[in-house]
Short mmCIF file of C-alpha atoms in Angstrom, two decimals:
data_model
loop_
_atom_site.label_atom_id
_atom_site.label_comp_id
_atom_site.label_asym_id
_atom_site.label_seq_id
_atom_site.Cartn_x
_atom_site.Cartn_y
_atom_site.Cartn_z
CA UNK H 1473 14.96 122.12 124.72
CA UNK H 1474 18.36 120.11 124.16
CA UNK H 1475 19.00 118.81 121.12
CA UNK H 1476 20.60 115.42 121.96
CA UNK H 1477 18.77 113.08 119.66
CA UNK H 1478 21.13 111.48 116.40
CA UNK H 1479 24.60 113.77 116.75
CA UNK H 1480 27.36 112.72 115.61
CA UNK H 1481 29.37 111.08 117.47
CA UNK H 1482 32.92 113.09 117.22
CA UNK H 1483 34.20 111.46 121.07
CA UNK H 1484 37.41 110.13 118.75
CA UNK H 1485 38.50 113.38 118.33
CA UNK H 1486 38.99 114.14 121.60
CA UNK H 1487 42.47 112.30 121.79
CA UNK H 1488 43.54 115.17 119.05
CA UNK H 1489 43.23 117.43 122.01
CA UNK H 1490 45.89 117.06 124.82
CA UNK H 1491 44.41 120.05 126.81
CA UNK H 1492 41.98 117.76 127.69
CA UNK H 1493 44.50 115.88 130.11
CA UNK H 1494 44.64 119.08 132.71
CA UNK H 1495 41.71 120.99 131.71
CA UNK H 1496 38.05 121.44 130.85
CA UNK H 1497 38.42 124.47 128.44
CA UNK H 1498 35.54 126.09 128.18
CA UNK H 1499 36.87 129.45 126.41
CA UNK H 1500 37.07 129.10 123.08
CA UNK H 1501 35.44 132.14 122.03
CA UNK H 1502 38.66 133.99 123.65
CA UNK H 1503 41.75 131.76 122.56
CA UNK H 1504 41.07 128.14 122.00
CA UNK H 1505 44.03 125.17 122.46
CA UNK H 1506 45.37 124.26 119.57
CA UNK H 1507 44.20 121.18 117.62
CA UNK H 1508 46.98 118.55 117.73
CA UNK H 1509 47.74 118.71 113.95
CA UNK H 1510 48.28 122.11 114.12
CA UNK H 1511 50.77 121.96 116.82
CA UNK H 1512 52.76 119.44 115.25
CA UNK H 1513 52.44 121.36 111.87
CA UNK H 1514 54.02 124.11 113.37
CA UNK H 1515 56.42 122.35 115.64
CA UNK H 1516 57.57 120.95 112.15
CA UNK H 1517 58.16 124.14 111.10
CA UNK H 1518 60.63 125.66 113.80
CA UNK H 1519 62.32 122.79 113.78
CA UNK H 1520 63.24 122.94 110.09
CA UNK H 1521 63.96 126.33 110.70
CA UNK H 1522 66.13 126.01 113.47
CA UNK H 1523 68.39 123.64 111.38
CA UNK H 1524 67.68 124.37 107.91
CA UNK H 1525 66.94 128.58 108.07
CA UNK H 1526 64.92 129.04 105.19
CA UNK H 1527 66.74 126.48 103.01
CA UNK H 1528 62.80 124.99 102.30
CA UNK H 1529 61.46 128.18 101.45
CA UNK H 1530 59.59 126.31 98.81
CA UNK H 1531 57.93 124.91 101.34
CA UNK H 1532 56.69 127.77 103.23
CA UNK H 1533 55.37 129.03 99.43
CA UNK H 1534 53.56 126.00 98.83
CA UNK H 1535 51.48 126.25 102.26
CA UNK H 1536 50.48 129.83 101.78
CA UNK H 1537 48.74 128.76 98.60
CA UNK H 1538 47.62 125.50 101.08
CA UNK H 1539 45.97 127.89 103.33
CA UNK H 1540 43.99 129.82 100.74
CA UNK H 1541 43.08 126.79 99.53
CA UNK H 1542 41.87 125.66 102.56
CA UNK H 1543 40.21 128.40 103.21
CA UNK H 1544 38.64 128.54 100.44
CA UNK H 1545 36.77 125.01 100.59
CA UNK H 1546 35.83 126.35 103.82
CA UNK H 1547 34.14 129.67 102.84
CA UNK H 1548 32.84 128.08 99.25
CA UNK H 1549 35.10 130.85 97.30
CA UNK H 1550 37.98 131.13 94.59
CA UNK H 1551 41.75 131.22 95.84
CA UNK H 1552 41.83 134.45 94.31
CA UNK H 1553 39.78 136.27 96.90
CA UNK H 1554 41.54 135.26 100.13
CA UNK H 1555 44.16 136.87 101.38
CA UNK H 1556 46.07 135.79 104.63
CA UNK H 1557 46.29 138.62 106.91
CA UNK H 1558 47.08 139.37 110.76
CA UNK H 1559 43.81 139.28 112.56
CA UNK H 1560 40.44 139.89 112.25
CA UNK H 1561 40.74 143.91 112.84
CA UNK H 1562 43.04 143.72 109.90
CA UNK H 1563 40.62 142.32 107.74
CA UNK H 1564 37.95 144.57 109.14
CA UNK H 1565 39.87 147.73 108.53
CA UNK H 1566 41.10 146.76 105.17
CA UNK H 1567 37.59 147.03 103.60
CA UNK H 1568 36.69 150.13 105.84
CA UNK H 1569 39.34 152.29 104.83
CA UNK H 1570 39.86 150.60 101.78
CA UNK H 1571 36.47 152.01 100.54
CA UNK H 1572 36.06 155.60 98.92
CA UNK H 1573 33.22 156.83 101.00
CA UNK H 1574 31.63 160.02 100.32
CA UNK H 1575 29.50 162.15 102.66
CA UNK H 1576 26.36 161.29 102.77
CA UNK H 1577 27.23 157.20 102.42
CA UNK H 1578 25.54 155.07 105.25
CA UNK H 1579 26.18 151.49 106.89
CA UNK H 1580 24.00 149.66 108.73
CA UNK H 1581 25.69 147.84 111.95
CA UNK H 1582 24.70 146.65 115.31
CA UNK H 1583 25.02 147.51 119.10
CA UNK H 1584 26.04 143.99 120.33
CA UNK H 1585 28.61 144.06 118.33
CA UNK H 1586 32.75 143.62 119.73
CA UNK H 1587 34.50 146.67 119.22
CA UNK H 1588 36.73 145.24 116.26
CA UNK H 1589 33.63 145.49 114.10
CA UNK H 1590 32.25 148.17 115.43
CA UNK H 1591 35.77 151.11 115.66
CA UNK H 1592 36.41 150.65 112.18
CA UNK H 1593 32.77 151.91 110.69
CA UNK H 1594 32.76 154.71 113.18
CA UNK H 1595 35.95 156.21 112.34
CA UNK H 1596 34.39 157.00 108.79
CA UNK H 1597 31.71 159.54 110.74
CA UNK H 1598 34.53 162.28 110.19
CA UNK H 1599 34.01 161.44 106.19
CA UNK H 1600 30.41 162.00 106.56
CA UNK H 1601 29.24 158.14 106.84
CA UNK H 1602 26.35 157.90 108.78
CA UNK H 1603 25.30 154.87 110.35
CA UNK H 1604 21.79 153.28 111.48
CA UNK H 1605 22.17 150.67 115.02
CA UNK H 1606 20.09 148.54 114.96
CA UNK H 1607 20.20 145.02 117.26
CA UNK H 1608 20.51 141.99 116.51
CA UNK H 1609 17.23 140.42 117.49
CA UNK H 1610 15.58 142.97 115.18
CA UNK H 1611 13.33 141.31 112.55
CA UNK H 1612 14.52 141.09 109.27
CA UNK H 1613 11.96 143.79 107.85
CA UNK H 1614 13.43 146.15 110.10
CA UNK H 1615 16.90 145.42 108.61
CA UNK H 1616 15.86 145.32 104.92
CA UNK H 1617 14.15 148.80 105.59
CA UNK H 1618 17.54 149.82 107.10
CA UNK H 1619 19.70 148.45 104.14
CA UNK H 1620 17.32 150.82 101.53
CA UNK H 1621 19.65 152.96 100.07
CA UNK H 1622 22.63 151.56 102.67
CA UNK H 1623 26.32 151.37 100.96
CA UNK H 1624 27.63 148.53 103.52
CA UNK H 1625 25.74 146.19 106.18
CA UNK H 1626 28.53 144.84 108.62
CA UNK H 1627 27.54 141.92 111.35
CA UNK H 1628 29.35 139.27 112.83
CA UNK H 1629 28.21 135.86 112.19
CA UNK H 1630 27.90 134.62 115.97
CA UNK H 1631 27.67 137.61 118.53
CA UNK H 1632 30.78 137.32 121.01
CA UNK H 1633 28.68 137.70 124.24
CA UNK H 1634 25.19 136.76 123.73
CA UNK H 1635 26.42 133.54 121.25
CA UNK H 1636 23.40 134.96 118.60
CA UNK H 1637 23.94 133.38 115.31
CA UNK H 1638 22.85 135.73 112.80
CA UNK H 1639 20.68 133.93 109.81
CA UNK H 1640 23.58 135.31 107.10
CA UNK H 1641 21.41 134.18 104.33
CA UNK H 1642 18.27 135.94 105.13
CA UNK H 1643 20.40 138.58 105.57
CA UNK H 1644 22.61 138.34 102.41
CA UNK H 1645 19.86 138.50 100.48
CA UNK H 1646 18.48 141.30 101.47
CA UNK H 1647 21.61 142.75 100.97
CA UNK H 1648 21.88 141.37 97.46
CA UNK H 1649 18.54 142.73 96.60
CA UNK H 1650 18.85 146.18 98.21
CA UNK H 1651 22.98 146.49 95.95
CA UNK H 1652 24.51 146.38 100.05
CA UNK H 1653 27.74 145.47 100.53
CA UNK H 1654 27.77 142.54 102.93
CA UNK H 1655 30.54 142.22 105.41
CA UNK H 1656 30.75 139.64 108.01
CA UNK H 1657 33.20 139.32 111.14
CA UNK H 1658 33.33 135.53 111.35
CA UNK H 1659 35.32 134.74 113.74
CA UNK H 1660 33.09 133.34 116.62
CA UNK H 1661 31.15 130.90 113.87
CA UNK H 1662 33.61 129.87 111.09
CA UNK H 1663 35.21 126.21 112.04
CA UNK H 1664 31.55 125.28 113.54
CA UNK H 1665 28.91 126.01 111.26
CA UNK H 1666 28.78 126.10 107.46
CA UNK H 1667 29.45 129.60 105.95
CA UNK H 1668 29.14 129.82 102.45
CA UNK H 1669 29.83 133.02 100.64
CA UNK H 1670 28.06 132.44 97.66
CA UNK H 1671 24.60 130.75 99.25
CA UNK H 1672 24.69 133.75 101.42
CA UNK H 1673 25.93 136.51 99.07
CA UNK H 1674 28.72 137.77 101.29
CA UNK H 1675 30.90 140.17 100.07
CA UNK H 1676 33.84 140.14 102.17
CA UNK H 1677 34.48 138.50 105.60
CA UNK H 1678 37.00 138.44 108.34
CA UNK H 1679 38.35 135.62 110.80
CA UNK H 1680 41.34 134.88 113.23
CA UNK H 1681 42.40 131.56 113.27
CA UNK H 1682 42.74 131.37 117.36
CA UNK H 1683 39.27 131.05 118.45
CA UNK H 1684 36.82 128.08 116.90
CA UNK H 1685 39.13 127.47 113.87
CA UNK H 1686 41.17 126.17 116.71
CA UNK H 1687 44.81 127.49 114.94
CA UNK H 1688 47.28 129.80 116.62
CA UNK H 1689 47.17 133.66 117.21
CA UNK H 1690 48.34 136.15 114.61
CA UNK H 1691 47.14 134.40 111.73
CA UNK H 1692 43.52 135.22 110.00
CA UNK H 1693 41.73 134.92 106.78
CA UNK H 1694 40.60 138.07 105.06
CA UNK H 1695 37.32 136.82 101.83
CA UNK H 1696 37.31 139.76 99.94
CA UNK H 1697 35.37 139.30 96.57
CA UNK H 1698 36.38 139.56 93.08
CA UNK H 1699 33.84 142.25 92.37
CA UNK H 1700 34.66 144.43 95.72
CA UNK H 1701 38.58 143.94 95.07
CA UNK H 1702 37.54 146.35 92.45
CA UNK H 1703 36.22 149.08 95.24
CA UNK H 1704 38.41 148.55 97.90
CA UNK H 1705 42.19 149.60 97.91
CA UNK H 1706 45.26 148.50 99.82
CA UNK H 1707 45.47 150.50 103.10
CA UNK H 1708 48.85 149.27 103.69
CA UNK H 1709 51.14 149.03 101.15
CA UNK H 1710 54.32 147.01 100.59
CA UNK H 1711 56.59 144.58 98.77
CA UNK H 1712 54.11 141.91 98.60
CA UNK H 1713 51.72 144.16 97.13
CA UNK H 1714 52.28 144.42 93.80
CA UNK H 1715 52.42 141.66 90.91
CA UNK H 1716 55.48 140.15 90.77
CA UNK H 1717 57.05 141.04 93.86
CA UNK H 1718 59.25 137.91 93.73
CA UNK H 1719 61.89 139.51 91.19
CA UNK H 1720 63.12 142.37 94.17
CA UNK H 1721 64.40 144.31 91.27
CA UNK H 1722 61.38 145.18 89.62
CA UNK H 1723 60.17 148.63 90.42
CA UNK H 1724 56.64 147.79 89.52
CA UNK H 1725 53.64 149.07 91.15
CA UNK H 1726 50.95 147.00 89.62
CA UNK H 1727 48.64 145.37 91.88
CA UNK H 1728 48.12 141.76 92.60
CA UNK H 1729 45.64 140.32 90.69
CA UNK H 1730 44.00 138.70 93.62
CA UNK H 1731 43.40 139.31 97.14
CA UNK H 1732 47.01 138.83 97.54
CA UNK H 1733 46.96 142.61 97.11
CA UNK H 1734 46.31 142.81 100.61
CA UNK H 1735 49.64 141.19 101.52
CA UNK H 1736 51.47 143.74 102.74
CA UNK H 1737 55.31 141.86 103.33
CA UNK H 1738 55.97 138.66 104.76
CA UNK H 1739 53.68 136.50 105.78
CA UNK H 1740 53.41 134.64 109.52
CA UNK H 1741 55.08 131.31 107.82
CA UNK H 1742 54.33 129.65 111.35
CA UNK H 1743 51.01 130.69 111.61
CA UNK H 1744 50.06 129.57 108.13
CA UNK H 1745 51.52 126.50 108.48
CA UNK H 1746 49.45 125.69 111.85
CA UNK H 1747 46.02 127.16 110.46
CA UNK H 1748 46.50 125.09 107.24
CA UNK H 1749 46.45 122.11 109.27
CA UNK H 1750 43.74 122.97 111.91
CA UNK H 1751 41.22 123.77 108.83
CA UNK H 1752 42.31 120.80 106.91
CA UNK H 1753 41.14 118.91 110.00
CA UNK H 1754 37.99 120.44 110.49
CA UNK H 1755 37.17 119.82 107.20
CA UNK H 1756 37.96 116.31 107.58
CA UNK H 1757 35.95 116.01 110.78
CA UNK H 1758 33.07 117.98 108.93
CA UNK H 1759 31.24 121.67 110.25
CA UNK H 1760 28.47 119.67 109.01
CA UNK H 1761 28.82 117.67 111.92
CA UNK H 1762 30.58 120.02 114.32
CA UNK H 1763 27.84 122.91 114.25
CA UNK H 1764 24.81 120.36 116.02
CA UNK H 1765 27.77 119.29 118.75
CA UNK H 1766 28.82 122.34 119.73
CA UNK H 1767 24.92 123.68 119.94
CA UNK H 1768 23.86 120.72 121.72
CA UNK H 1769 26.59 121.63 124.44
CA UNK H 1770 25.73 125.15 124.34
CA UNK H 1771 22.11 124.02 125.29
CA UNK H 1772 23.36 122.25 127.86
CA UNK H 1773 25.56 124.57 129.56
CA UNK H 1774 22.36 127.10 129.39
CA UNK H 1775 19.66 124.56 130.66
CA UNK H 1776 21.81 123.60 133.42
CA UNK H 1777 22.73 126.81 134.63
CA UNK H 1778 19.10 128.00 133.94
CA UNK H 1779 17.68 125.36 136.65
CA UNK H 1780 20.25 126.29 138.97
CA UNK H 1781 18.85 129.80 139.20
CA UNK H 1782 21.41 132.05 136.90
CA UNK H 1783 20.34 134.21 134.59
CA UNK H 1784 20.87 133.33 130.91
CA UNK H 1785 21.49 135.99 128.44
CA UNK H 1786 19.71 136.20 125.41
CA UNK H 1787 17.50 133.40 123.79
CA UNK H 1788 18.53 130.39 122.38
CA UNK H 1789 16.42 128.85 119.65
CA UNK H 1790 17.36 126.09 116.74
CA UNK H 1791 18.27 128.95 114.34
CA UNK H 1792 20.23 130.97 116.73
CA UNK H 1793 21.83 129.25 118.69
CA UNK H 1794 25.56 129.18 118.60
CA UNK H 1795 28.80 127.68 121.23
CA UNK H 1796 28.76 131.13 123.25
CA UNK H 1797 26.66 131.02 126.53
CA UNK H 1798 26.63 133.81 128.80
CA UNK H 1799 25.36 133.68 132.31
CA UNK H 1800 25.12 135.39 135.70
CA UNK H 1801 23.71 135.87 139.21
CA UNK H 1802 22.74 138.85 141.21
CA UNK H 1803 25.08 139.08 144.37
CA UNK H 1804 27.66 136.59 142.82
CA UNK H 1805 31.07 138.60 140.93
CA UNK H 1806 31.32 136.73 137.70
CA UNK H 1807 35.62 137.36 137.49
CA UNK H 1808 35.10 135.84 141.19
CA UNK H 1809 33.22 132.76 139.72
CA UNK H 1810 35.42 132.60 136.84
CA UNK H 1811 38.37 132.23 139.42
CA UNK H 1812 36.85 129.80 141.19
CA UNK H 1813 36.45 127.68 138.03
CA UNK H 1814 40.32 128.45 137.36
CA UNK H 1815 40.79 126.93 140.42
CA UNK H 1816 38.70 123.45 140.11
CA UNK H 1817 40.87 123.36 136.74
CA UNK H 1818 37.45 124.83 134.30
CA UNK H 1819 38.66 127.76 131.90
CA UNK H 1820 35.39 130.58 131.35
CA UNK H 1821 36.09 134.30 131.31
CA UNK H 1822 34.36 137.06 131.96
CA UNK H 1823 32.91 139.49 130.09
CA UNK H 1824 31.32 142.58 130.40
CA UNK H 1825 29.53 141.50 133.84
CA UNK H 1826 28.87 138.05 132.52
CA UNK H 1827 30.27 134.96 132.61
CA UNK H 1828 31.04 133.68 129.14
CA UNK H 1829 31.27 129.82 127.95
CA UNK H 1830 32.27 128.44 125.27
CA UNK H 1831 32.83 124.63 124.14
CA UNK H 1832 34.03 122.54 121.13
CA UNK H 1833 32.84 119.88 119.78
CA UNK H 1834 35.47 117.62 121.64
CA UNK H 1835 34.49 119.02 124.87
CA UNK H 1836 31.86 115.89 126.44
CA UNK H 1837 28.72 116.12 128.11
CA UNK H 1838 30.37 114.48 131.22
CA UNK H 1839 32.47 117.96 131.42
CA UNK H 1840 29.88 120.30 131.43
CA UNK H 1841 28.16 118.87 133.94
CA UNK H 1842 31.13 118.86 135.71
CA UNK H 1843 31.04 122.81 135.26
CA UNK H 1844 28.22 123.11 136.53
CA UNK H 1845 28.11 121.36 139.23
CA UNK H 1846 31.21 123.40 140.15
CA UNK H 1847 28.61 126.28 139.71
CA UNK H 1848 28.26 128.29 143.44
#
């Protein structure tokens, strides 16, 4: 049933979001537009550049440490244990080669999964890591038997196809209980609904700021923990390394005390200064108030397409449901519909024989139904 009753009301926002003008963008779960104080954050910063070089270097220091921040009211962590990295397959790979796995070491993941969190766990199989699929609709006693005697349970938080939200902190605490290391691939839930690292007992995580966190491409959070900074080991290694890489005469290879250890060299100065400000302004809008939105439109888009006759994947429940909705008809292509949509100025992709939406929270009512009834 739609949840329409008391949400916010976040229609202000919508000005903050010029795509808006030319398009109903319905693809965030690819590569999302970016917020309007992001743009302008990073417009601000090629300009400087352009006149100044790096004359405010200072600058571009200071918003690093912004970003973790930032970051960091948005996960519920310390400073210490984010570290700014290219994408989310960076972050992924950093704690699974990072690791010193031994034969006979096992991870529970899950078939539904994207390939970015699935490549880097199977690669260990050559180390003699064995790992348990499972799906993601299993029940949680299935998992906790799973996890008995597990070293690492990896899931994302929203699946990127069937839009499941996983429940992290059922999960995380099954993890906690059974001495798992919890990883979680983020990126198609954090900027919508809460995650908190602590509550849920996450261990390390992994985001790109391009999709829901509505920043630009090349730019991504890696939450690595205090304790499992300990266990896990810089896979690539340079300047930025090591502690006190500012003085470029030292020949010092001490680590970082932080998750700044997984630095390796400069930094994407324009991409931190446009994800500082997109997260600055989610947090000022509030996930709190952004997660019911963007489910409420999710319901929507999968009610609607339901009583046309299309097939809905998955099921969508209170609990579960997420921004991703997936659809499709026999006899009808789905990169054929998703062209047709390009065409009546609607942005979906397709994936994997489906066809794959996914709104904002400034993304109306008004313009789904406008979807749909676009909808062959």
């Amino acid at each position: 049933m739609m949840r329409i009753m008391n949400l916010p009301d976040l229609s202000s926002y919508r000005e903050q979001f010029p795509v808006t003008k030319n398009l109903i963008y319905l693809n965030h779960a690819a590569v999302a537009p970016l917020s309007a104080p992001a743009a302008k954050a990073m417009e601000w910063l090629v300009k400087d550049a352009f006149e100044y070089g790096s004359r405010h270097y200072p600058l571009w220091l200071e918003t690093y440490d912004r970003l973790r921040e930032s970051a960091a009211r948005l996960m519920n962590c310390k400073t210490s244990e984010i570290a700014l990295t290219k994408n989310t397959s960076e972050g992924i790979a950093t704690v699974a080669m990072g690791l010193d796995w031994r034969p006979g070491d096992r991870i529970v993941a899950f078939t539904e999964e994207f390939p970015a969190n699935q490549y880097p766990w199977r690669r260990l199989e050559s180390k003699g890591v064995t790992i348990d699929w499972l799906s993601v609709t299993d029940p949680l006693d299935k998992i906790d038997e799973a996890a008995r005697g597990a070293r690492l349970l990896a899931i994302s938080y929203v699946q990127f196809l069937s839009g499941h939200r996983a429940d992290l902190e059922a999960i995380g605490e099954i993890c906690h209980e059974r001495d798992v290391i919890f990883f979680v691939d983020a990126i198609q839930g954090l900027g919508v609904f809460p995650f908190d690292v602590r509550r849920c007992h996450i261990d390390a995580a992994a985001a790109d700021g391009h999709k829901w966190l509505l920043g630009p491409e090349g730019c991504a959070l890696l939450y690595i923990s205090e304790e499992l900074q300990k266990q896990v080991e810089p896979v690539e290694f340079g300047w930025t390394n090591v502690q006190g890489y500012e003085d470029y005469g030292k020949r010092d290879l001490t680590l970082r005390q932080d998750a700044g250890r997984y630095e390796c060299g400069t930094l994407n100065t324009v991409g931190c200064f446009g994800l500082r400000a997109s997260i600055d302004f989610l947090l000022e809008v509030g996930i709190e108030r952004i997660g019911p939105v963007v489910e409420a439109l999710g319901d929507q888009i999968a009610e609607g397409v339901a009583r046309r006759g299309w097939e809905v994947m998955g099921e969508r429940t209170p609990t579960t449901g997420a921004g991703i909705v997936s659809f499709r008809k026999q006899g009808l292509n789905p990169v054929a519909v998703v062209a047709h949509l390009r065409e009546n100025g609607i942005t979906a992709a397709a994936r994997a024989g489906w066809i794959r939406t996914a709104p904002h929270f400034y993304i109306s009512g008004g313009d789904i139904e406008k979807m749909l009834g676009c909808l062959p």
